[in-house]
PDB file of C-alpha atoms in Angstrom:
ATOM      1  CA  UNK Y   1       8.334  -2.114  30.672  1.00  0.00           C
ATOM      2  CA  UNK Y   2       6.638   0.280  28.743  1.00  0.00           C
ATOM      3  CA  UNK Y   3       5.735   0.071  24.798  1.00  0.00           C
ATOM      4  CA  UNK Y   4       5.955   3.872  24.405  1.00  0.00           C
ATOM      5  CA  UNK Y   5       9.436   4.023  25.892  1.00  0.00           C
ATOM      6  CA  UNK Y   6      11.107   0.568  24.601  1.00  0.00           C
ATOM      7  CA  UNK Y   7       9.739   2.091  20.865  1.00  0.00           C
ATOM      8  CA  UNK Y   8      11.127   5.183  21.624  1.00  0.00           C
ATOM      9  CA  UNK Y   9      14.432   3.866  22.062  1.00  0.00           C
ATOM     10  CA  UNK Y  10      14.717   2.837  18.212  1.00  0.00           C
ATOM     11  CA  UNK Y  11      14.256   6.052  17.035  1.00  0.00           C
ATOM     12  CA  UNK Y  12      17.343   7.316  15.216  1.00  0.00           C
ATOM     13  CA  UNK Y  13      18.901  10.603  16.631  1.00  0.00           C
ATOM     14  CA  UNK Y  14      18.339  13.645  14.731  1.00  0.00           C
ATOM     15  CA  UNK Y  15      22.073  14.648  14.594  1.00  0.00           C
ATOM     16  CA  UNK Y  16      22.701  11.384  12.379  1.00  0.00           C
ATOM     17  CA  UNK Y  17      23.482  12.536   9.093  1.00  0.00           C
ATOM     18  CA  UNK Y  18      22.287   8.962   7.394  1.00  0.00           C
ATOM     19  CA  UNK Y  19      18.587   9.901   8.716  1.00  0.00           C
ATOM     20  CA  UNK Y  20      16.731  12.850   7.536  1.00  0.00           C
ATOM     21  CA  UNK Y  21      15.442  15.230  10.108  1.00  0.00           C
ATOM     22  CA  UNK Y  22      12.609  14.310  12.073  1.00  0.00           C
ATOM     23  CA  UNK Y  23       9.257  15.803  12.480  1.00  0.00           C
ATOM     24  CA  UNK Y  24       8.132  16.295  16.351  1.00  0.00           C
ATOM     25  CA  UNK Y  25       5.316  13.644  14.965  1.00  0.00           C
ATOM     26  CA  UNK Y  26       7.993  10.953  14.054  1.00  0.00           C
ATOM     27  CA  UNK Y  27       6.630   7.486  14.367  1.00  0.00           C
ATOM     28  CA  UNK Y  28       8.652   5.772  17.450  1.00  0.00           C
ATOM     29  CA  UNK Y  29       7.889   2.012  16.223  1.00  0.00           C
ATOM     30  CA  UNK Y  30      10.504  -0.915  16.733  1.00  0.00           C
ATOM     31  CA  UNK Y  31      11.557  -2.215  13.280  1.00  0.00           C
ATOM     32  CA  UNK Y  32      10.967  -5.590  14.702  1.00  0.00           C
ATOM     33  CA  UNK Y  33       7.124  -4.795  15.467  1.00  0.00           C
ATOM     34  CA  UNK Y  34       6.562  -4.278  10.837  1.00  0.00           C
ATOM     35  CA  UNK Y  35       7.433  -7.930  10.884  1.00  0.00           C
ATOM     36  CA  UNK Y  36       4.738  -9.019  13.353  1.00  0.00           C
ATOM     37  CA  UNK Y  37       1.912  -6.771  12.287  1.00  0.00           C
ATOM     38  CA  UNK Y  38       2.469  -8.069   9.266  1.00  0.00           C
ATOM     39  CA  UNK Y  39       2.241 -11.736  10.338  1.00  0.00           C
ATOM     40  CA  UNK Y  40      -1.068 -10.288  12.191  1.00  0.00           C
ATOM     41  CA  UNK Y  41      -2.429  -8.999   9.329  1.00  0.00           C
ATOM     42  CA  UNK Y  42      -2.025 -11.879   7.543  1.00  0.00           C
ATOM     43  CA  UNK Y  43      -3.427 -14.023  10.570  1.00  0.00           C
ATOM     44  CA  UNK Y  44      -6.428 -11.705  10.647  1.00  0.00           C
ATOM     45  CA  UNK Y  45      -7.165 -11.931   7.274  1.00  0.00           C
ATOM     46  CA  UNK Y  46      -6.723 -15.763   7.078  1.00  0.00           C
ATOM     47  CA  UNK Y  47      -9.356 -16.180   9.797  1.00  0.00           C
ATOM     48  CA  UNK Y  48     -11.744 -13.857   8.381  1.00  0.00           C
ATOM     49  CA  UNK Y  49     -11.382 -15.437   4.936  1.00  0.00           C
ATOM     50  CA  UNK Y  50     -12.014 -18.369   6.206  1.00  0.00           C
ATOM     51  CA  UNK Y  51     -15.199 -17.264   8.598  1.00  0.00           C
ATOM     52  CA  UNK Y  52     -16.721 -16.135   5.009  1.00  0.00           C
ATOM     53  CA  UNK Y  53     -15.774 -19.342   3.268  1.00  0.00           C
ATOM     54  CA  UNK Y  54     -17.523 -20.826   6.067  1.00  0.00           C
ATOM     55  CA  UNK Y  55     -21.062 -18.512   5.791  1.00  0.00           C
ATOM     56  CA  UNK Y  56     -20.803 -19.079   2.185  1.00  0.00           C
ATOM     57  CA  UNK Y  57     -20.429 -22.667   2.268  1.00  0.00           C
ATOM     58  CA  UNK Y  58     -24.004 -22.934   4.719  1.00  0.00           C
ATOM     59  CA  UNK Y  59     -25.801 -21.204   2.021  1.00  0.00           C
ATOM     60  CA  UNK Y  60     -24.530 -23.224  -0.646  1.00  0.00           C
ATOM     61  CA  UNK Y  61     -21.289 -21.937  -1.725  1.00  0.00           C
ATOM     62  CA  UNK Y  62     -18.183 -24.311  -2.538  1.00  0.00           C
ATOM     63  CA  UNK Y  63     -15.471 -23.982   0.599  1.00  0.00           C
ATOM     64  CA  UNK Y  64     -12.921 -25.592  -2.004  1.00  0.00           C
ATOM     65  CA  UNK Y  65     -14.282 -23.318  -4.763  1.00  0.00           C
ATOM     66  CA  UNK Y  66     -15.819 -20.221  -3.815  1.00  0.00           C
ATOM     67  CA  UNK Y  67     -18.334 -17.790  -5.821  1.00  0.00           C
ATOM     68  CA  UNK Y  68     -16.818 -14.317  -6.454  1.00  0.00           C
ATOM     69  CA  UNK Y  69     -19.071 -13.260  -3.611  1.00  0.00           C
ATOM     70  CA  UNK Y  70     -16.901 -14.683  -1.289  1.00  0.00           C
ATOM     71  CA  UNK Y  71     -13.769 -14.405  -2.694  1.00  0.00           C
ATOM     72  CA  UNK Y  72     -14.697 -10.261  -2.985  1.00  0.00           C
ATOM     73  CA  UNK Y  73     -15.876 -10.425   0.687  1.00  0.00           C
ATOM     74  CA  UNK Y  74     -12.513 -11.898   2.148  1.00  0.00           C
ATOM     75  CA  UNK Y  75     -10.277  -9.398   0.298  1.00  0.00           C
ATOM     76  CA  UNK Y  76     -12.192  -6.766   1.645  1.00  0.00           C
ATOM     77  CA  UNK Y  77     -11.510  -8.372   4.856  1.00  0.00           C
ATOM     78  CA  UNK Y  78      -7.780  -8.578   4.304  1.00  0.00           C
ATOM     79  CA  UNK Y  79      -7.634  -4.696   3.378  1.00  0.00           C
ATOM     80  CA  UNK Y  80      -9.290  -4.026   6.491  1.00  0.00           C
ATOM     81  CA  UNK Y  81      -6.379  -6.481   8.422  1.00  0.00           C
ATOM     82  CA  UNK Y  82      -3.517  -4.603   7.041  1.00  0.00           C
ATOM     83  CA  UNK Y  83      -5.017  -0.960   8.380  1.00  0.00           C
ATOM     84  CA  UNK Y  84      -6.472  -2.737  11.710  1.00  0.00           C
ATOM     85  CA  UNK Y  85      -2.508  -4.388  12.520  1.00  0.00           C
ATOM     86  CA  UNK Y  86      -1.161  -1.020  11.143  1.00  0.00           C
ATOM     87  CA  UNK Y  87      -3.588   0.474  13.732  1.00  0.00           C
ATOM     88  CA  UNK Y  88      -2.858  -1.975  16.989  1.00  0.00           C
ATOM     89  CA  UNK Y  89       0.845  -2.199  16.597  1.00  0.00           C
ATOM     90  CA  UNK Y  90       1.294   1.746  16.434  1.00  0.00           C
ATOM     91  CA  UNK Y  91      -1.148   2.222  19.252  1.00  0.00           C
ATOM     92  CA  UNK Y  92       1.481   0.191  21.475  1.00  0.00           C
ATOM     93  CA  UNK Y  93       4.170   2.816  21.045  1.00  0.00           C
ATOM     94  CA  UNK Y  94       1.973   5.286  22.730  1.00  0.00           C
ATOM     95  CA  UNK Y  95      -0.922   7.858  21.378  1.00  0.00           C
ATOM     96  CA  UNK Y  96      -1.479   7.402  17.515  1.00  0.00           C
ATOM     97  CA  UNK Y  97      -1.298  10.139  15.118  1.00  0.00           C
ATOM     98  CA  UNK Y  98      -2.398  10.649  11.546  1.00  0.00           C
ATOM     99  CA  UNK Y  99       0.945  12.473  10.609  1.00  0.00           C
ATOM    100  CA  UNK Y 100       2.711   9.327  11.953  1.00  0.00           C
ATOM    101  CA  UNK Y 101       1.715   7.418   8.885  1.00  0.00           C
ATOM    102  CA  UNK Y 102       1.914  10.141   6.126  1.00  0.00           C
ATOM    103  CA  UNK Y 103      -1.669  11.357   6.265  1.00  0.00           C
ATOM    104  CA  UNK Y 104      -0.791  14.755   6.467  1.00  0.00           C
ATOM    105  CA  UNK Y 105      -0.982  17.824   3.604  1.00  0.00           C
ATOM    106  CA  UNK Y 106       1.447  18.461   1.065  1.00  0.00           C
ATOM    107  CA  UNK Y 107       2.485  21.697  -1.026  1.00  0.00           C
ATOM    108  CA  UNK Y 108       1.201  20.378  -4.826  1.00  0.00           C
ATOM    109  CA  UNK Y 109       4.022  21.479  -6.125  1.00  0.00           C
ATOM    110  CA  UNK Y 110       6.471  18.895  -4.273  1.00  0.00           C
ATOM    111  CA  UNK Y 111       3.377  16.229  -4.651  1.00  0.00           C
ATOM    112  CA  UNK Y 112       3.657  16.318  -8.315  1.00  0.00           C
ATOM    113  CA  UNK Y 113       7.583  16.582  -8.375  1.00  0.00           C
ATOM    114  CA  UNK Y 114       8.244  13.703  -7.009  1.00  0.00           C
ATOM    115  CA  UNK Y 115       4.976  11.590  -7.595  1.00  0.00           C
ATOM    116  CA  UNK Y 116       6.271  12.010 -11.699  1.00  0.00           C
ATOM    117  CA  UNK Y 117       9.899  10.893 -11.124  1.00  0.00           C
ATOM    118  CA  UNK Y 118       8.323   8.571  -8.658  1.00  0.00           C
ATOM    119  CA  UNK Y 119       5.785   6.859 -11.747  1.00  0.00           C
ATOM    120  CA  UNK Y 120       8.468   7.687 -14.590  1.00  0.00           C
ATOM    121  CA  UNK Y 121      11.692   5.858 -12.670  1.00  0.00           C
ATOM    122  CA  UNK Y 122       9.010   2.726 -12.113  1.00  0.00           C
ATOM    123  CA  UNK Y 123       7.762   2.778 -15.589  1.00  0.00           C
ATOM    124  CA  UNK Y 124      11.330   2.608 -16.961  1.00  0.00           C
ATOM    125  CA  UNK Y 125      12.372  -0.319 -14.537  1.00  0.00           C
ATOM    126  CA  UNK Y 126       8.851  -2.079 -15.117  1.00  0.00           C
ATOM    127  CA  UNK Y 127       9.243  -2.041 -18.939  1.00  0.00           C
ATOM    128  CA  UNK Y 128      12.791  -2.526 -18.657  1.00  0.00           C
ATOM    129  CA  UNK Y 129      11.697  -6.051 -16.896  1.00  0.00           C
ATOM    130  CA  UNK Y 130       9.321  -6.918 -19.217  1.00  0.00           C
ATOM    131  CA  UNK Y 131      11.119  -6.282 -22.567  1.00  0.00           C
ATOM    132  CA  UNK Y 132      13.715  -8.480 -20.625  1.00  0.00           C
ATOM    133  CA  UNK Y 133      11.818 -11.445 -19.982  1.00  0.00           C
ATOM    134  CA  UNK Y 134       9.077 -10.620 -22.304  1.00  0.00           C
ATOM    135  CA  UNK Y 135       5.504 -10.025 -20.800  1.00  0.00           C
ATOM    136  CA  UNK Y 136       3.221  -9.913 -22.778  1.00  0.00           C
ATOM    137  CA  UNK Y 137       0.434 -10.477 -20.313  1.00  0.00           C
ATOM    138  CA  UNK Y 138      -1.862  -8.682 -18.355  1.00  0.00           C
ATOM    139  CA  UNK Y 139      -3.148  -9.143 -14.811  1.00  0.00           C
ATOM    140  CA  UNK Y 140      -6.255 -11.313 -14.338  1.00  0.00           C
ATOM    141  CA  UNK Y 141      -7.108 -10.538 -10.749  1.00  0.00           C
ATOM    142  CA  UNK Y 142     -10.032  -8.905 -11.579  1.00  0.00           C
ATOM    143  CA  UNK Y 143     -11.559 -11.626 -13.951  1.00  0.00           C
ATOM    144  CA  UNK Y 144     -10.452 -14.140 -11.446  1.00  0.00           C
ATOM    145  CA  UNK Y 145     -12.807 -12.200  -8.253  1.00  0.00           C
ATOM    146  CA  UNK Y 146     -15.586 -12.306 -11.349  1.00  0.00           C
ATOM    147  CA  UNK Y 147     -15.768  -8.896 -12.921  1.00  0.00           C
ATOM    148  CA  UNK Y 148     -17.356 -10.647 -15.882  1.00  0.00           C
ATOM    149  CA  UNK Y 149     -20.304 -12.302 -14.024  1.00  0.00           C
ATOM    150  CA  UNK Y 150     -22.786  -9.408 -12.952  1.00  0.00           C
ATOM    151  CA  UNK Y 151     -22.691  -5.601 -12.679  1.00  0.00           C
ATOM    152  CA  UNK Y 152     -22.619  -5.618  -9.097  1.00  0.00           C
ATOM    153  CA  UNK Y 153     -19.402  -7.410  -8.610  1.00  0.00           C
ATOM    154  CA  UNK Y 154     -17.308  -5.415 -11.716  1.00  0.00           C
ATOM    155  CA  UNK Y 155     -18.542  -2.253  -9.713  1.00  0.00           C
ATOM    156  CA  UNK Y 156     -17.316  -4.294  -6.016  1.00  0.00           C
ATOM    157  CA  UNK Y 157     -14.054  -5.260  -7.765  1.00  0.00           C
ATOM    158  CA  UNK Y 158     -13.515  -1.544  -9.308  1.00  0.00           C
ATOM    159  CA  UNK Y 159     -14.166  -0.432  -5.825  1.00  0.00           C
ATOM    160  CA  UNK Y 160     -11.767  -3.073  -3.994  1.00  0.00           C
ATOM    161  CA  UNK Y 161      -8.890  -2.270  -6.560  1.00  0.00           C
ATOM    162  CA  UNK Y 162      -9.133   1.258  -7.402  1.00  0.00           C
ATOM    163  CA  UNK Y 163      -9.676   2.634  -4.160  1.00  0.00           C
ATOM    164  CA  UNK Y 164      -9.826   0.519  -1.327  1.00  0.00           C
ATOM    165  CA  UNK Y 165      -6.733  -1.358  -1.852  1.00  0.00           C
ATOM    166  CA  UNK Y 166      -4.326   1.668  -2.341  1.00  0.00           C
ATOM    167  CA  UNK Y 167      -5.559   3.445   1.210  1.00  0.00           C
ATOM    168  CA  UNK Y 168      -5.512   0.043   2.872  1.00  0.00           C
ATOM    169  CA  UNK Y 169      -1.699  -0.997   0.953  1.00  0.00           C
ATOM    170  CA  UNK Y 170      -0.454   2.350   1.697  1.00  0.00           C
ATOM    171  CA  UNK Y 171      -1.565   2.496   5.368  1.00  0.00           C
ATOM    172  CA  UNK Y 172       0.101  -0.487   6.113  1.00  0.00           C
ATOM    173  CA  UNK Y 173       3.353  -0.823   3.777  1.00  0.00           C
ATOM    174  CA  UNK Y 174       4.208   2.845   3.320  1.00  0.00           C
ATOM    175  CA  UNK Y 175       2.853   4.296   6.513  1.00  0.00           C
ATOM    176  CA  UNK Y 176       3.663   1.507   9.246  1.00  0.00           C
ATOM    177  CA  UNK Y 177       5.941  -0.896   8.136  1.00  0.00           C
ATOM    178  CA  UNK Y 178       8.145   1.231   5.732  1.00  0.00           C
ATOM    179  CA  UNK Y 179       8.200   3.699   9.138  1.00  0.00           C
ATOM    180  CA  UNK Y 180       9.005   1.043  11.431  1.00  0.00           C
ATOM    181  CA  UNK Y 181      11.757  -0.298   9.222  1.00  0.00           C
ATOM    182  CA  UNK Y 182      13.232   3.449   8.972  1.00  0.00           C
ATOM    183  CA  UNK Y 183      14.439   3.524  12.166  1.00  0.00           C
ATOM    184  CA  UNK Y 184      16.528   0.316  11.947  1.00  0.00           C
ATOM    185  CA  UNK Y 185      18.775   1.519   9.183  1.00  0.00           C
ATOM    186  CA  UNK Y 186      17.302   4.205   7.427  1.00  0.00           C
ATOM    187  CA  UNK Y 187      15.246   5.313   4.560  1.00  0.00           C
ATOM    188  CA  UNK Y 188      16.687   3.800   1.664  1.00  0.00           C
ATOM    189  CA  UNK Y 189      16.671  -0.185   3.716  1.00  0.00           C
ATOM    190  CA  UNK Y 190      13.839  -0.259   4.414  1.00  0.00           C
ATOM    191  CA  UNK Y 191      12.455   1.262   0.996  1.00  0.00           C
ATOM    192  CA  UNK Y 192      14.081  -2.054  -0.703  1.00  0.00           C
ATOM    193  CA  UNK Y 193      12.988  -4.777   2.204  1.00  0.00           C
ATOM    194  CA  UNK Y 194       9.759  -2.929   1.716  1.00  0.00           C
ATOM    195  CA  UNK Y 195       9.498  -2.981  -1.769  1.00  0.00           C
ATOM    196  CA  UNK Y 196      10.356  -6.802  -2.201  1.00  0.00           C
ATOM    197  CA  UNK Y 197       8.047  -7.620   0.598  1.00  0.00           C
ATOM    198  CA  UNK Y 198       5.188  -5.807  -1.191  1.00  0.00           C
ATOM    199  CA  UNK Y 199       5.756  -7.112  -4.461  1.00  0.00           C
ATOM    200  CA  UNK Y 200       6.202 -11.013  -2.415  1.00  0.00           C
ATOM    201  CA  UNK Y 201       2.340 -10.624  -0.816  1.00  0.00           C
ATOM    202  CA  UNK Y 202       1.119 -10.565  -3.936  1.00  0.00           C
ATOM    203  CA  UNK Y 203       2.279 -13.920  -5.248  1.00  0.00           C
ATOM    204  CA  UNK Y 204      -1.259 -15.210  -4.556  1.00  0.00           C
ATOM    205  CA  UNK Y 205      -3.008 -13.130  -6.658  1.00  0.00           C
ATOM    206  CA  UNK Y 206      -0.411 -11.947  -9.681  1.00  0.00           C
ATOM    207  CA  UNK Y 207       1.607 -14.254 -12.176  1.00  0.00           C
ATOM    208  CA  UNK Y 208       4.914 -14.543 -10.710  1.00  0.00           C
ATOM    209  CA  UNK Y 209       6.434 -12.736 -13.998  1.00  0.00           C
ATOM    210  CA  UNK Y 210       4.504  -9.358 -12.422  1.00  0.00           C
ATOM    211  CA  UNK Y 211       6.050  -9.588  -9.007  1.00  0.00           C
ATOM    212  CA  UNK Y 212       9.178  -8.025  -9.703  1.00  0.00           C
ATOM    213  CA  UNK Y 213       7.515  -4.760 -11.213  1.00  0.00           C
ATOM    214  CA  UNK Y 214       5.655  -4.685  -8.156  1.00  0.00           C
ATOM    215  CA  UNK Y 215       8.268  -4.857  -5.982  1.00  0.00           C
ATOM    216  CA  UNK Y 216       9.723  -2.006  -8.546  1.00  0.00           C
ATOM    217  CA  UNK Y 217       6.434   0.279  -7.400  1.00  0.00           C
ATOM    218  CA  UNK Y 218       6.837  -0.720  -3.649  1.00  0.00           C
ATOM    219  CA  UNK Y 219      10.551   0.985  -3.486  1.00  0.00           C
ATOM    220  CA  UNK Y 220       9.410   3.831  -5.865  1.00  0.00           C
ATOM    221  CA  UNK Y 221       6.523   4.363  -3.369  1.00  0.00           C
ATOM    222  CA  UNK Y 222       8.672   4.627   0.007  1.00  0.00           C
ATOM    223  CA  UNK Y 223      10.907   7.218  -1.814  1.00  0.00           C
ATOM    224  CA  UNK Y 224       7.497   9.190  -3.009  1.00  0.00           C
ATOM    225  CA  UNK Y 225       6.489   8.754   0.659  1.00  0.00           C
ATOM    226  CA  UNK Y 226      10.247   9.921   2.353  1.00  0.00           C
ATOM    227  CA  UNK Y 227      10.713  12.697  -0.500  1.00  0.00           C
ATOM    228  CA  UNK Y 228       7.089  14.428   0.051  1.00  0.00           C
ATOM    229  CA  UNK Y 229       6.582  13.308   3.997  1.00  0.00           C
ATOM    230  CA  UNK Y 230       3.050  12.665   3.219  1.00  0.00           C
ATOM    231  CA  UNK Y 231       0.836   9.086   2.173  1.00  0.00           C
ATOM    232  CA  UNK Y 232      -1.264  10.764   0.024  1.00  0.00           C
ATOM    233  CA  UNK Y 233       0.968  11.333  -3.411  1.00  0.00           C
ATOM    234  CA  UNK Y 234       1.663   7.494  -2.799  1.00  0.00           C
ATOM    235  CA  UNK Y 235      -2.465   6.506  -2.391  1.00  0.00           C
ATOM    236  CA  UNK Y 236      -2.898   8.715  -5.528  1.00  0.00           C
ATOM    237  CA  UNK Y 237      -0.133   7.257  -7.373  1.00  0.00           C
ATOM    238  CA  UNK Y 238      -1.365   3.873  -6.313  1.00  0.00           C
ATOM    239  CA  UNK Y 239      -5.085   4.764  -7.288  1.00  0.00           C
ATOM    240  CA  UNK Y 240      -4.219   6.221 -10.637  1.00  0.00           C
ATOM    241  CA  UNK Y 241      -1.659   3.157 -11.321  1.00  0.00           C
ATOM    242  CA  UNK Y 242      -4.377   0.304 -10.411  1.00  0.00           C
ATOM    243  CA  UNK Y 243      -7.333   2.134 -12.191  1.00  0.00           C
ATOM    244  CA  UNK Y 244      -5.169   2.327 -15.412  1.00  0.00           C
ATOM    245  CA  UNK Y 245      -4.114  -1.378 -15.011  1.00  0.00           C
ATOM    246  CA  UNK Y 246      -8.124  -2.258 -14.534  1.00  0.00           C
ATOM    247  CA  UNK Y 247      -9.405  -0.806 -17.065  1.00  0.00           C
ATOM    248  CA  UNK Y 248      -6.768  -2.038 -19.377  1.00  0.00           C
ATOM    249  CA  UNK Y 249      -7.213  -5.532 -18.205  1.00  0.00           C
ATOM    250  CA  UNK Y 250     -10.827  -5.047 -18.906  1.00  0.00           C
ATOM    251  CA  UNK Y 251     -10.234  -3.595 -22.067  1.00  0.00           C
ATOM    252  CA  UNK Y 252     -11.820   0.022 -21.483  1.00  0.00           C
ATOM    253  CA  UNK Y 253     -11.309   2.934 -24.212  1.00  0.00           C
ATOM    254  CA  UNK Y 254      -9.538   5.445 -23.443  1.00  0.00           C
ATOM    255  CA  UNK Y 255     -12.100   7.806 -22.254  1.00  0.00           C
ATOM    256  CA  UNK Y 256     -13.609   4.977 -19.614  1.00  0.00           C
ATOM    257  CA  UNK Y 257     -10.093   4.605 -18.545  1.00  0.00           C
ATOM    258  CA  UNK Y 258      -9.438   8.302 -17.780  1.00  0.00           C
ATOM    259  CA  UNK Y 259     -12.663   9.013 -15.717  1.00  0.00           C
ATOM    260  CA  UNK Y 260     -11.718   5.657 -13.836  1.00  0.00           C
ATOM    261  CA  UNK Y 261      -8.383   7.157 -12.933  1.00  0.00           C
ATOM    262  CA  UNK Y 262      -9.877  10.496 -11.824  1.00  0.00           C
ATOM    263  CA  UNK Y 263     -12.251   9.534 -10.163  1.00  0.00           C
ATOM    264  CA  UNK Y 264     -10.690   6.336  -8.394  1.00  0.00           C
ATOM    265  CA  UNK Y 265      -8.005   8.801  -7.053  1.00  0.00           C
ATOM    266  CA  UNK Y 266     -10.779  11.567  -6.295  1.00  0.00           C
ATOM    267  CA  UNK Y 267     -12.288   9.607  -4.206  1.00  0.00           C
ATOM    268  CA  UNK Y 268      -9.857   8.205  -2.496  1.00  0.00           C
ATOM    269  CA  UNK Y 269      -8.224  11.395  -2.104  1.00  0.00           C
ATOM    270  CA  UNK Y 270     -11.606  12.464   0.208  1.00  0.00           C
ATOM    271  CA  UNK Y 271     -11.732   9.372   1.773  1.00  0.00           C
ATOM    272  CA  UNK Y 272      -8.193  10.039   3.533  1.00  0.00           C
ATOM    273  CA  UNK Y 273      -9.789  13.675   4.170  1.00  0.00           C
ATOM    274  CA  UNK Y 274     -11.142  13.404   7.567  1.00  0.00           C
ATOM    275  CA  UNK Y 275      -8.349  11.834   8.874  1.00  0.00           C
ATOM    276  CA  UNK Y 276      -5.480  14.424   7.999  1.00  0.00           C
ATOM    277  CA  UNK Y 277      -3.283  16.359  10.108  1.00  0.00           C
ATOM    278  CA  UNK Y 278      -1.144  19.623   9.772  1.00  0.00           C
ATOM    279  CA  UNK Y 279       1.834  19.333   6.860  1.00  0.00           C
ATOM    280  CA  UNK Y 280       4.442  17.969   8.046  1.00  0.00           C
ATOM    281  CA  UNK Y 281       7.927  18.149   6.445  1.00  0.00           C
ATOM    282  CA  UNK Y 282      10.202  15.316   5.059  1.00  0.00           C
ATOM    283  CA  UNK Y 283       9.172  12.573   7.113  1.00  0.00           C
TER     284      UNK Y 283
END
């Protein structure tokens, strides 16, 4: 049987008024196939994690208790998992195409629109959660991958969160698996399955009282990447969110914080660059 034609078959007619209209560039994936690639992911990244653990430990590291080094190394790895199953699974439906996961230009005026209500709605659910259970916390993922040990890794770790980690998240959760999902039942489905599972892969590197806020930004993203048709509000958003939550876990002024966010989101803005196709409408 072929991939390209049994994907095909999931995609949802254009005449159904619970789907918006499709672009000719419409990803064809199964719904079942964002479940696998993300077990793959996962898989890859476990291996590879554990491939560094095991280089580290011949030149001295702890397996049981690695150095930053390593611990930078394998989530680098794990970024690069999520695009690479994003990558394989989509390839099986046929030929691949940047507009099929969002990377595609934008008016700024709809960009901004809906990137705001986007940020303000999860702001207002995310403080809404925390005056609720009260948080009064912030994230230690960077001091735990040893921003506070050399130069070299706060730069790695500034790079990891700020930049790398929104293309590679948004690649994988808002282009593939949020498209996949979106021709099961729709757009607003698989924006909440999404969202929970985003805010779930986390639990090994967030306190569990942050999970739910994430899972709050994973839904707000699918609706900034549905509403716009594009990834790239929902890599910015992501870039501008993590910067401002790094540099206030690292206790930045305000100034340091603001050239972070600008610049995180600047550059990964141009990284996505190369890679873009023609604008596409709602996707």
């Amino acid at each position: 049987m072929s991939s390209a034609s049994s994907y095909g078959s999931w995609l949802p007619p254009a005449t159904d008024p619970a789907h918006a209209p499709e672009p000719p560039t419409a990803a064809r994936w199964a719904p079942w196939t964002a479940w696998v690639a993300l077990l793959a992911a996962f898989g890859i990244a476990i291996l590879g994690a554990i491939v560094v653990g095991i280089v580290g430990a011949i030149f001295g590291a702890s397996f049981d208790d690695p150095p930053p080094a390593v611990n930078i190394v394998a989530t680098f790895i794990q970024d690069g998992a999520f695009i690479g199953a994003a990558l394989l699974f989509a390839s099986r439906a046929g030929t691949v195409l940047p507009a099929q996961f969002g990377l595609s230009r934008v008016r700024l005026r709809t960009a901004l629109k809906w990137t705001a209500i986007a940020y303000v709605g999860y702001w207002l659910l995310a403080i809404a959660w925390a005056a609720l259970i009260g948080i009064d916390e912030q994230d230690s993922l960077p001091d735990s991958l040893g921003v506070d040990e050399s130069t070299v890794a706060l730069v790695a770790v500034c790079v990891l969160v700020t930049v790398v980690a929104p293309i590679a998240e948004e690649v994988f959760f808002r282009g593939y698996f949020f498209g996949a999902l979106r021709n099961w039942r729709g757009p607003w489905p698989a924006a909440l399955i999404t969202g929970l599972v985003f805010g779930g892969i986390h639990a090994g590197s967030a306190e569990p009282e942050f999970l739910v806020p994430l899972a709050i930004l994973g839904v707000a993203l699918c609706v900034l990447r549905w509403k716009t048709g594009s990834l790239l509000p929902c890599i910015a958003l992501h870039a501008v969110n993590n910067a401002l939550a790094f540099s206030v876990a690292e206790d930045w002024t305000v100034g340091q914080g603001a050239l972070l966010v600008v610049g995180a989101t600047s550059v990964a803005l141009l990284a996505c660059r190369p890679f873009l196709g023609p604008r596409q409408q709602r996707a």
